[in-house]
CSV table of C-alpha atoms in Angstrom, one decimal:
chain,number,residue,atom,x,y,z
A,165,GLY,CA,26.2,12.6,9.5
A,166,LYS,CA,22.6,14.2,8.4
A,167,PRO,CA,20.3,11.7,5.9
A,168,LEU,CA,21.3,12.0,2.5
A,169,PRO,CA,19.0,14.2,0.0
A,170,ALA,CA,16.7,12.5,-1.7
A,171,SER,CA,18.5,12.9,-4.8
A,172,CYS,CA,21.0,10.7,-4.0
A,173,ARG,CA,19.4,7.8,-5.6
A,174,HIS,CA,21.6,5.0,-4.6
A,175,ARG,CA,20.9,5.5,-0.8
A,176,GLU,CA,17.8,6.3,-0.8
A,177,PRO,CA,15.6,4.7,2.3
A,178,ALA,CA,15.8,0.7,1.7
A,179,LEU,CA,12.2,-0.7,3.3
A,180,ALA,CA,10.3,-3.2,2.8
A,181,ALA,CA,6.9,-3.9,2.6
A,182,PRO,CA,4.5,-6.8,3.9
A,183,GLN,CA,5.6,-10.3,4.9
A,184,VAL,CA,2.8,-13.3,4.9
A,185,PRO,CA,2.3,-15.8,7.5
A,186,LEU,CA,4.7,-18.7,7.9
A,187,PRO,CA,4.0,-22.4,9.5
A,188,ASP,CA,5.7,-22.4,12.9
A,189,ARG,CA,7.4,-25.8,12.7
A,190,ASP,CA,8.9,-26.4,8.8
A,191,ALA,CA,9.1,-30.2,8.4
A,192,SER,CA,12.3,-31.1,11.0
A,193,GLY,CA,10.0,-29.7,13.2
A,194,LEU,CA,12.7,-26.7,14.3
A,195,VAL,CA,11.0,-23.9,14.1
A,196,PRO,CA,12.9,-21.2,11.5
A,197,ALA,CA,13.3,-17.6,11.9
A,198,PRO,CA,10.3,-15.6,10.9
A,199,LEU,CA,10.3,-13.6,7.5
A,200,ARG,CA,10.1,-11.0,8.5
A,201,PRO,CA,10.8,-7.9,6.0
A,202,ALA,CA,14.0,-7.0,6.1
A,203,ALA,CA,16.7,-3.9,5.8
A,204,MET,CA,18.0,-3.5,1.8
A,205,PRO,CA,20.9,-1.8,2.1
A,206,GLN,CA,21.0,0.5,-0.9
A,207,ASP,CA,24.3,1.6,-0.4
A,208,ALA,CA,25.4,-1.6,1.4
A,209,ARG,CA,28.8,-0.6,-0.8
A,210,PRO,CA,30.1,2.3,-2.5
A,211,CYS,CA,28.5,2.4,-5.9
A,212,ARG,CA,30.9,4.8,-8.4
A,213,ASP,CA,29.4,6.7,-11.3
A,214,GLY,CA,25.6,7.0,-10.1
A,215,GLY,CA,24.8,3.6,-9.4
A,216,PRO,CA,26.5,-0.7,-10.3
A,217,PRO,CA,27.1,-1.0,-14.1
A,218,PRO,CA,24.1,-1.5,-16.4
A,219,GLY,CA,23.2,-5.2,-15.9
A,220,ARG,CA,24.4,-6.3,-12.8
A,221,SER,CA,21.9,-5.8,-9.8
A,222,CYS,CA,22.3,-3.3,-6.9
A,223,PRO,CA,24.3,-5.1,-3.9
A,224,ALA,CA,20.7,-4.8,-1.8
A,225,CYS,CA,19.1,-7.3,-4.0
A,226,ASN,CA,21.7,-9.5,-3.5
A,227,LEU,CA,20.9,-9.0,0.4
A,228,GLN,CA,17.5,-9.7,-0.5
A,229,ALA,CA,17.6,-13.5,-2.3
A,230,LEU,CA,20.1,-14.2,0.8
A,231,CYS,CA,17.1,-13.1,3.1
A,232,VAL,CA,13.8,-14.8,1.3
A,233,LEU,CA,16.1,-18.4,0.6
A,234,SER,CA,17.6,-18.4,3.8
A,235,THR,CA,13.8,-18.4,5.8
A,236,LEU,CA,11.9,-20.4,2.1
A,237,SER,CA,12.6,-23.8,4.6
A,238,ASP,CA,9.6,-22.5,5.7
A,239,TYR,CA,8.0,-23.5,2.5
A,240,GLY,CA,10.1,-27.5,2.5
A,241,CYS,CA,12.0,-25.8,0.6
A,242,ARG,CA,15.4,-26.7,1.7
A,243,ASP,CA,16.9,-27.4,-2.1
A,244,ILE,CA,17.7,-24.3,-3.4
A,245,ARG,CA,16.6,-24.6,-6.9
A,246,ARG,CA,13.0,-25.8,-5.5
A,247,ARG,CA,13.3,-22.5,-3.4
A,248,ALA,CA,14.1,-20.3,-6.6
A,249,ARG,CA,11.0,-21.9,-7.9
A,250,HIS,CA,9.1,-19.6,-4.9
A,251,ILE,CA,11.2,-16.2,-5.6
A,252,GLY,CA,10.4,-13.8,-8.6
A,253,TYR,CA,12.6,-11.0,-9.2
A,254,VAL,CA,11.9,-7.6,-11.2
A,255,MET,CA,15.0,-5.6,-12.3
A,256,GLN,CA,15.3,-2.3,-12.2
A,257,ASN,CA,15.7,-2.0,-16.0
A,258,PRO,CA,12.6,-4.2,-18.1
A,259,ASN,CA,15.3,-4.1,-21.1
A,260,GLN,CA,17.3,-6.2,-19.4
A,261,MET,CA,14.6,-9.1,-18.8
A,262,ILE,CA,12.5,-9.2,-21.6
A,263,SER,CA,13.8,-11.7,-24.3
A,264,LYS,CA,10.1,-12.0,-26.4
A,265,THR,CA,8.7,-10.3,-29.1
A,266,MET,CA,5.3,-9.9,-28.5
A,267,ILE,CA,3.1,-9.1,-24.7
A,268,TYR,CA,2.2,-12.6,-24.5
A,269,ASP,CA,4.6,-14.4,-25.9
A,270,GLU,CA,6.7,-12.9,-23.2
A,271,VAL,CA,4.2,-13.3,-20.4
A,272,ALA,CA,3.9,-17.1,-20.9
A,273,LEU,CA,7.6,-17.8,-21.2
A,274,GLY,CA,8.3,-19.1,-17.8
A,275,LEU,CA,5.4,-21.1,-18.3
A,276,GLN,CA,6.0,-23.3,-21.1
A,277,ARG,CA,8.2,-25.7,-19.5
A,278,SER,CA,5.8,-26.2,-16.4
A,279,GLY,CA,3.8,-29.3,-17.8
A,280,LEU,CA,0.2,-26.9,-18.5
A,281,THR,CA,-1.4,-27.3,-21.2
A,282,GLU,CA,-1.6,-24.3,-23.6
A,283,GLU,CA,-5.2,-23.6,-22.4
A,284,GLN,CA,-4.2,-23.4,-19.0
A,285,ILE,CA,-0.9,-21.4,-20.2
A,286,ARG,CA,-3.9,-19.3,-21.3
A,287,GLU,CA,-6.0,-18.4,-18.5
A,288,LYS,CA,-3.1,-18.2,-16.3
A,289,VAL,CA,-1.8,-15.1,-18.8
A,290,ASP,CA,-4.5,-13.4,-19.1
A,291,ALA,CA,-4.8,-13.6,-16.0
A,292,THR,CA,-2.0,-11.6,-14.6
A,293,LEU,CA,-2.2,-9.5,-17.6
A,294,ARG,CA,-5.6,-8.5,-16.1
A,295,VAL,CA,-3.5,-7.9,-13.0
A,296,CYS,CA,-1.0,-6.1,-14.6
A,297,GLY,CA,-3.8,-3.8,-17.1
A,298,LEU,CA,-1.9,-5.5,-20.0
A,299,TYR,CA,-5.1,-7.2,-21.2
A,300,PRO,CA,-6.1,-5.3,-23.9
A,301,PHE,CA,-2.1,-5.1,-25.2
A,302,ARG,CA,-2.0,-9.2,-25.6
A,303,ASN,CA,-1.5,-9.1,-28.8
A,304,TRP,CA,0.6,-6.1,-29.1
A,305,PRO,CA,4.4,-5.7,-29.8
A,306,ILE,CA,6.3,-5.3,-26.6
A,307,SER,CA,8.5,-2.6,-29.2
A,308,ALA,CA,5.4,-0.2,-28.9
A,309,LEU,CA,5.1,-0.4,-25.9
A,310,SER,CA,6.5,2.6,-23.2
A,311,PHE,CA,9.2,2.3,-21.2
A,312,GLY,CA,6.7,2.3,-17.9
A,313,GLN,CA,4.4,-0.4,-19.8
A,314,LYS,CA,7.3,-2.6,-20.3
A,315,LYS,CA,7.9,-2.4,-16.2
A,316,ARG,CA,4.1,-3.7,-16.0
A,317,VAL,CA,5.1,-7.1,-18.9
A,318,THR,CA,7.8,-7.3,-17.0
A,319,ILE,CA,5.9,-7.8,-13.2
A,320,ALA,CA,3.6,-9.7,-15.2
A,321,GLY,CA,6.1,-12.2,-16.2
A,322,VAL,CA,7.4,-13.0,-13.2
A,323,LEU,CA,3.7,-12.4,-11.1
A,324,ALA,CA,2.4,-15.5,-14.3
A,325,MET,CA,4.9,-18.1,-12.4
A,326,GLU,CA,3.0,-17.5,-8.8
A,327,PRO,CA,5.6,-16.5,-7.0
A,328,LYS,CA,5.6,-16.7,-3.1
A,329,VAL,CA,7.9,-13.6,-2.7
A,330,LEU,CA,8.1,-11.2,-4.9
A,331,LEU,CA,11.8,-9.2,-5.3
A,332,LEU,CA,11.5,-5.8,-6.5
A,333,ASP,CA,14.8,-3.3,-7.2
A,334,GLU,CA,13.6,0.1,-7.9
A,335,PRO,CA,10.3,-0.8,-9.3
A,336,SER,CA,9.7,2.9,-9.9
A,337,LEU,CA,13.4,4.2,-11.6
A,338,GLY,CA,12.7,5.9,-14.7
A,339,LEU,CA,8.6,6.2,-14.6
A,340,ALA,CA,6.3,8.9,-14.6
A,341,PRO,CA,4.8,9.8,-11.8
A,342,LEU,CA,1.1,8.7,-12.6
A,343,VAL,CA,3.0,5.6,-13.5
A,344,VAL,CA,4.8,5.0,-10.8
A,345,LYS,CA,0.9,5.4,-9.0
A,346,GLN,CA,0.0,2.9,-10.8
A,347,ILE,CA,3.3,0.3,-10.4
A,348,PHE,CA,2.7,0.5,-7.1
A,349,GLN,CA,-1.7,0.7,-7.2
A,350,ILE,CA,-0.5,-3.6,-8.5
A,351,LEU,CA,2.1,-4.1,-5.3
A,352,ARG,CA,-0.8,-3.1,-2.8
A,353,GLU,CA,-3.2,-5.6,-4.7
A,354,LEU,CA,-0.5,-8.4,-4.5
A,355,THR,CA,0.1,-7.5,-1.1
A,356,ALA,CA,-3.6,-7.8,0.3
A,357,GLN,CA,-3.9,-11.1,-1.5
A,358,GLY,CA,-1.3,-12.2,0.8
A,359,MET,CA,2.0,-12.0,-1.2
A,360,THR,CA,5.2,-11.0,0.3
A,361,LEU,CA,7.1,-8.5,-1.3
A,362,PHE,CA,10.4,-7.0,-0.3
A,363,LEU,CA,11.5,-3.9,-1.8
A,364,VAL,CA,14.2,-1.3,-2.0
A,365,GLU,CA,12.7,1.5,-3.6
A,366,GLN,CA,13.5,5.2,-4.5
A,367,ASN,CA,10.2,7.0,-3.7
A,368,ALA,CA,10.2,7.0,0.5
A,369,ARG,CA,6.1,8.1,-0.1
A,370,HIS,CA,5.2,5.6,-2.6
A,371,ALA,CA,7.7,2.6,0.3
A,372,LEU,CA,6.3,4.0,3.1
A,373,ASN,CA,2.4,4.0,2.3
A,374,LEU,CA,3.3,0.8,1.2
A,375,SER,CA,5.4,-1.2,3.3
A,376,ASP,CA,4.0,-2.6,7.1
A,377,ARG,CA,7.9,-2.9,7.9
A,378,ALA,CA,10.7,0.1,6.6
A,379,TYR,CA,14.5,0.7,7.0
A,380,VAL,CA,15.9,4.0,6.3
A,381,MET,CA,19.6,3.5,5.4
A,382,VAL,CA,22.1,6.1,5.8
A,383,ASN,CA,26.4,5.3,5.0
A,384,GLY,CA,25.5,1.5,5.1
A,385,GLN,CA,24.1,1.6,9.0
A,386,ILE,CA,20.5,1.9,10.0
A,387,ARG,CA,19.3,5.3,11.0
A,388,LEU,CA,15.7,4.6,11.4
A,389,SER,CA,12.9,1.5,11.4
A,390,GLY,CA,9.8,1.0,12.2
A,391,SER,CA,6.1,0.9,10.2
A,392,GLY,CA,6.2,2.3,7.2
A,393,GLN,CA,3.7,5.0,8.3
A,394,THR,CA,6.1,5.9,11.8
A,395,LEU,CA,8.4,6.9,9.8
A,396,LEU,CA,6.2,9.3,6.9
A,397,ASN,CA,5.1,11.1,10.4
A,398,ASP,CA,9.3,11.3,11.0
A,399,PRO,CA,10.7,14.2,11.2
A,400,GLU,CA,13.9,13.5,9.7
A,401,VAL,CA,12.1,11.0,7.4
A,402,ARG,CA,9.9,13.8,6.2
A,403,LYS,CA,12.8,16.9,5.6
A,404,ALA,CA,15.1,14.5,4.3
A,405,TYR,CA,12.9,12.1,1.9
A,406,LEU,CA,10.1,14.3,1.8
A,407,GLY,CA,10.8,17.9,1.6
A,408,ILE,CA,8.7,18.8,4.7
A,409,SER,CA,10.1,20.9,7.8
A,410,GLY,CA,8.9,21.3,11.1
């Protein structure tokens, strides 16, 4: 059938962002499957009532996690707990992730049992807050923040743990256009530093501009695939998702 319109949030293009080069062989001497950005099917199963229930992840993110767990053996991480330490996950709704009342405490939360000193934790938190544009607000209560600023707090909290792979479930969801631009600028800086991103996103223009490899899925099937720039210039994508005809 025809591609779904851009208004169908949970059946938008499934997109993936850049990869980090991996070693040719793991500790066992076996050549592993390369960590390649994979298709993230947001419509892997029908989403009733416009999407998954509150607090439940999209099926695409479950697939993201499986893709990453299956390839992190390249880092010598065969134990699932050790693998998990290398994975960061940012949910759609920041209110479902935040548990502290102050920005600094929220970003520092994951480091509290890391064995670092308070001074080392502060250095890591301050550096991460600067990356996410939140350093001037480090002593603010989270209740004073906008939804978009809370989203950045959750990204900062995950980045403070220094993951090798970052999974993001619709990072632009519910954000104003200016805030979306700010979020994707942060993601662009992370990829420039070599971090691998797996991204499920409804904003095709931003996601395709970011991605090295991308997939468009319709009714659970891969309709198109290629580099982000290739899909941006594809007539079908331009018409269905960017509102450009001809």
